[in-house]
């Protein structure tokens, strides 16, 4: 990923390491100190780019959305509520940029990153959270795990966008329910219900697909 247009070389990249995200954005909008903004980008560039690439399923589109995200952070910094956390606000902007990028490129779907690892447990009795972000690395079941990972990714894509969003934010990005709720502008209870519905649906799809194979 290239972020040169946003992040030129910085002599003292740790100069603001003692400041919180909220402190950085608050001071940036007051002083216009570019190094404060660059510190924010450095803190979040990998996390946000990973989120965007998973959301839109394309590195080039994700790069555009990434640039757009931090451009909007710059343009909207005066709108940031200093009594709230910066991270959910940033994710809300990134999510909107991803949606806009999908519309521009006629990509109304969300594809997870090619995880390129054997981290999905092939355990039918395991929870769906384990199937989504499992940590098994047994080489003897690597082929089955890879197949399972592809199946999960394909099945998540078949869900409605609202369910895809909560799975992406909560399972893949590891955000708390409250953070996901703030990002999506919905109640915490709705996040939980959508997540529950998604997990239930994936469970049904799993059973159906494996019943077909056993016949």
Short mmCIF file of C-alpha atoms in Angstrom, two decimals:
data_model
loop_
_atom_site.label_atom_id
_atom_site.label_comp_id
_atom_site.label_asym_id
_atom_site.label_seq_id
_atom_site.Cartn_x
_atom_site.Cartn_y
_atom_site.Cartn_z
CA UNK A 1 0.00 0.00 0.00
CA UNK A 2 1.27 3.44 -0.87
CA UNK A 3 0.32 6.42 1.25
CA UNK A 4 2.98 8.82 0.04
CA UNK A 5 0.46 11.44 -0.94
CA UNK A 6 -0.71 11.56 2.65
CA UNK A 7 2.36 10.60 4.66
CA UNK A 8 5.68 12.11 3.61
CA UNK A 9 8.75 11.12 5.61
CA UNK A 10 8.65 12.36 9.17
CA UNK A 11 11.83 13.05 11.11
CA UNK A 12 10.30 12.42 14.53
CA UNK A 13 7.51 9.94 14.02
CA UNK A 14 7.26 9.25 17.76
CA UNK A 15 7.13 12.91 18.75
CA UNK A 16 3.44 12.66 19.63
CA UNK A 17 3.38 9.09 20.96
CA UNK A 18 2.24 10.32 24.37
CA UNK A 19 -0.95 11.82 22.93
CA UNK A 20 -4.20 9.90 22.61
CA UNK A 21 -6.02 9.75 19.28
CA UNK A 22 -8.52 12.23 20.63
CA UNK A 23 -5.72 14.53 21.76
CA UNK A 24 -4.10 14.38 18.34
CA UNK A 25 -7.23 15.26 16.37
CA UNK A 26 -8.20 17.99 18.85
CA UNK A 27 -4.78 19.62 18.70
CA UNK A 28 -4.59 19.22 14.93
CA UNK A 29 -7.81 21.13 14.34
CA UNK A 30 -6.61 23.86 16.70
CA UNK A 31 -3.05 24.23 15.41
CA UNK A 32 -3.02 22.72 11.91
CA UNK A 33 0.24 20.99 12.83
CA UNK A 34 0.75 18.50 9.99
CA UNK A 35 2.83 16.15 12.13
CA UNK A 36 -0.17 15.52 14.39
CA UNK A 37 -2.23 14.43 11.40
CA UNK A 38 0.59 12.25 10.09
CA UNK A 39 0.84 10.53 13.47
CA UNK A 40 -2.84 9.61 13.26
CA UNK A 41 -2.33 8.16 9.79
CA UNK A 42 0.66 6.14 10.95
CA UNK A 43 -1.33 4.69 13.83
CA UNK A 44 -4.21 3.57 11.66
CA UNK A 45 -2.93 3.08 8.11
CA UNK A 46 -2.53 -0.70 8.26
CA UNK A 47 -5.68 -1.30 10.26
CA UNK A 48 -7.89 0.90 8.11
CA UNK A 49 -6.40 -0.24 4.82
CA UNK A 50 -6.93 -3.87 5.86
CA UNK A 51 -10.54 -3.08 6.74
CA UNK A 52 -11.14 -1.28 3.45
CA UNK A 53 -9.53 -3.99 1.35
CA UNK A 54 -11.64 -6.63 3.05
CA UNK A 55 -14.74 -4.50 2.56
CA UNK A 56 -14.32 -3.74 -1.15
CA UNK A 57 -12.26 -6.80 -2.13
CA UNK A 58 -9.78 -4.89 -4.27
CA UNK A 59 -6.48 -3.27 -3.28
CA UNK A 60 -6.63 -0.40 -5.76
CA UNK A 61 -10.18 0.54 -4.78
CA UNK A 62 -9.20 0.21 -1.11
CA UNK A 63 -6.29 2.58 -1.71
CA UNK A 64 -8.65 5.18 -3.15
CA UNK A 65 -11.02 4.73 -0.22
CA UNK A 66 -8.10 5.00 2.20
CA UNK A 67 -6.98 8.28 0.70
CA UNK A 68 -10.56 9.51 0.77
CA UNK A 69 -10.94 8.49 4.41
CA UNK A 70 -8.08 10.60 5.68
CA UNK A 71 -8.97 13.45 3.38
CA UNK A 72 -12.38 13.47 5.06
CA UNK A 73 -10.75 13.31 8.50
CA UNK A 74 -8.86 16.46 7.55
CA UNK A 75 -11.92 18.20 6.12
CA UNK A 76 -14.24 17.18 8.97
CA UNK A 77 -11.88 17.48 11.92
CA UNK A 78 -13.84 20.50 13.20
CA UNK A 79 -16.91 18.27 13.42
CA UNK A 80 -15.23 15.74 15.70
CA UNK A 81 -16.88 15.57 19.13
CA UNK A 82 -13.99 15.59 21.59
CA UNK A 83 -16.16 13.86 24.20
CA UNK A 84 -16.35 10.78 21.97
CA UNK A 85 -13.71 8.26 20.89
CA UNK A 86 -11.80 8.87 17.67
CA UNK A 87 -11.65 5.25 16.46
CA UNK A 88 -15.39 4.70 15.85
CA UNK A 89 -15.59 8.11 14.16
CA UNK A 90 -12.72 7.14 11.87
CA UNK A 91 -14.32 3.79 11.04
CA UNK A 92 -17.60 5.51 10.24
CA UNK A 93 -15.81 7.71 7.71
CA UNK A 94 -13.93 4.71 6.28
CA UNK A 95 -17.16 2.73 5.95
CA UNK A 96 -18.82 5.55 4.04
CA UNK A 97 -15.79 5.84 1.78
CA UNK A 98 -15.92 2.09 1.11
CA UNK A 99 -19.61 2.26 0.24
CA UNK A 100 -18.99 5.21 -2.08
CA UNK A 101 -16.10 3.34 -3.72
CA UNK A 102 -18.29 0.30 -4.28
CA UNK A 103 -20.95 2.43 -5.90
CA UNK A 104 -18.46 4.12 -8.14
CA UNK A 105 -17.04 0.81 -9.25
CA UNK A 106 -20.35 -1.05 -9.33
CA UNK A 107 -19.12 -3.51 -6.74
CA UNK A 108 -22.05 -4.11 -4.44
CA UNK A 109 -20.38 -6.89 -2.52
CA UNK A 110 -17.94 -7.36 0.34
CA UNK A 111 -15.09 -9.86 0.04
CA UNK A 112 -12.81 -10.83 2.90
CA UNK A 113 -9.04 -10.72 2.46
CA UNK A 114 -7.33 -13.81 1.19
CA UNK A 115 -6.06 -14.71 4.63
CA UNK A 116 -3.51 -17.05 3.04
CA UNK A 117 -3.09 -19.07 6.18
CA UNK A 118 -4.45 -22.16 7.84
CA UNK A 119 -6.17 -20.37 10.67
CA UNK A 120 -9.71 -21.62 10.20
CA UNK A 121 -10.67 -24.56 12.40
CA UNK A 122 -12.36 -27.42 10.59
CA UNK A 123 -14.44 -28.27 13.63
CA UNK A 124 -18.16 -28.54 13.01
CA UNK A 125 -18.85 -28.48 16.73
CA UNK A 126 -16.91 -25.23 17.17
CA UNK A 127 -18.46 -21.80 17.38
CA UNK A 128 -18.84 -19.64 14.29
CA UNK A 129 -16.49 -17.10 15.80
CA UNK A 130 -13.85 -19.83 15.73
CA UNK A 131 -14.67 -20.60 12.12
CA UNK A 132 -14.32 -16.93 11.20
CA UNK A 133 -11.14 -16.12 13.11
CA UNK A 134 -9.78 -19.46 14.33
CA UNK A 135 -6.13 -20.04 15.17
CA UNK A 136 -5.45 -23.71 14.36
CA UNK A 137 -2.29 -24.36 12.36
CA UNK A 138 -2.24 -28.17 12.21
CA UNK A 139 -0.64 -29.02 8.83
CA UNK A 140 -2.57 -32.31 8.65
CA UNK A 141 -5.83 -30.46 8.18
CA UNK A 142 -4.47 -27.53 6.15
CA UNK A 143 -6.33 -28.53 3.00
CA UNK A 144 -9.63 -28.83 4.85
CA UNK A 145 -9.03 -25.52 6.60
CA UNK A 146 -8.33 -23.75 3.33
CA UNK A 147 -11.52 -25.17 1.86
CA UNK A 148 -13.44 -24.11 4.98
CA UNK A 149 -11.99 -20.60 4.79
CA UNK A 150 -13.12 -20.25 1.18
CA UNK A 151 -16.55 -21.55 2.12
CA UNK A 152 -16.89 -19.04 4.98
CA UNK A 153 -15.79 -16.13 2.78
CA UNK A 154 -18.21 -17.14 0.03
CA UNK A 155 -21.06 -17.63 2.51
CA UNK A 156 -20.46 -14.27 4.21
CA UNK A 157 -20.72 -12.63 0.79
CA UNK A 158 -24.14 -14.21 0.36
CA UNK A 159 -25.49 -12.43 3.44
CA UNK A 160 -27.17 -9.06 3.30
CA UNK A 161 -24.95 -5.99 3.51
CA UNK A 162 -26.10 -5.16 7.04
CA UNK A 163 -24.98 -8.57 8.31
CA UNK A 164 -21.74 -8.41 6.35
CA UNK A 165 -20.92 -5.09 8.00
CA UNK A 166 -21.26 -6.36 11.57
CA UNK A 167 -19.25 -9.51 10.82
CA UNK A 168 -16.52 -7.40 9.25
CA UNK A 169 -16.37 -4.94 12.15
CA UNK A 170 -16.87 -7.28 15.11
CA UNK A 171 -15.20 -10.52 14.01
CA UNK A 172 -12.54 -9.43 11.55
CA UNK A 173 -11.65 -5.99 12.96
CA UNK A 174 -12.25 -6.98 16.58
CA UNK A 175 -14.33 -3.93 17.48
CA UNK A 176 -16.63 -3.90 20.47
CA UNK A 177 -20.40 -3.90 20.00
CA UNK A 178 -20.59 -0.26 21.11
CA UNK A 179 -17.90 0.77 18.62
CA UNK A 180 -19.62 -1.07 15.77
CA UNK A 181 -22.91 0.56 16.76
CA UNK A 182 -21.35 4.03 16.71
CA UNK A 183 -19.75 3.38 13.32
CA UNK A 184 -22.95 2.13 11.73
CA UNK A 185 -25.21 4.61 13.52
CA UNK A 186 -27.44 1.90 15.01
CA UNK A 187 -28.24 0.73 18.56
CA UNK A 188 -26.01 -1.86 20.24
CA UNK A 189 -28.99 -4.21 20.36
CA UNK A 190 -29.28 -4.04 16.58
CA UNK A 191 -25.61 -4.93 16.17
CA UNK A 192 -26.11 -7.96 18.39
CA UNK A 193 -29.29 -9.05 16.61
CA UNK A 194 -27.69 -8.71 13.17
CA UNK A 195 -24.65 -10.63 14.33
CA UNK A 196 -26.85 -13.34 15.80
CA UNK A 197 -28.87 -13.54 12.58
CA UNK A 198 -25.67 -13.78 10.54
CA UNK A 199 -24.27 -16.56 12.70
CA UNK A 200 -27.56 -18.45 12.56
CA UNK A 201 -27.71 -18.10 8.80
CA UNK A 202 -24.13 -19.29 8.39
CA UNK A 203 -24.92 -22.28 10.57
CA UNK A 204 -27.88 -23.20 8.37
CA UNK A 205 -25.80 -22.79 5.22
CA UNK A 206 -23.08 -24.97 6.73
CA UNK A 207 -25.49 -27.76 7.57
CA UNK A 208 -27.15 -27.58 4.17
CA UNK A 209 -23.87 -27.66 2.25
CA UNK A 210 -22.49 -30.58 4.20
CA UNK A 211 -25.72 -32.55 4.02
CA UNK A 212 -25.53 -32.24 0.24
CA UNK A 213 -21.96 -33.54 0.26
CA UNK A 214 -22.84 -36.55 2.41
CA UNK A 215 -25.67 -37.65 0.12
#
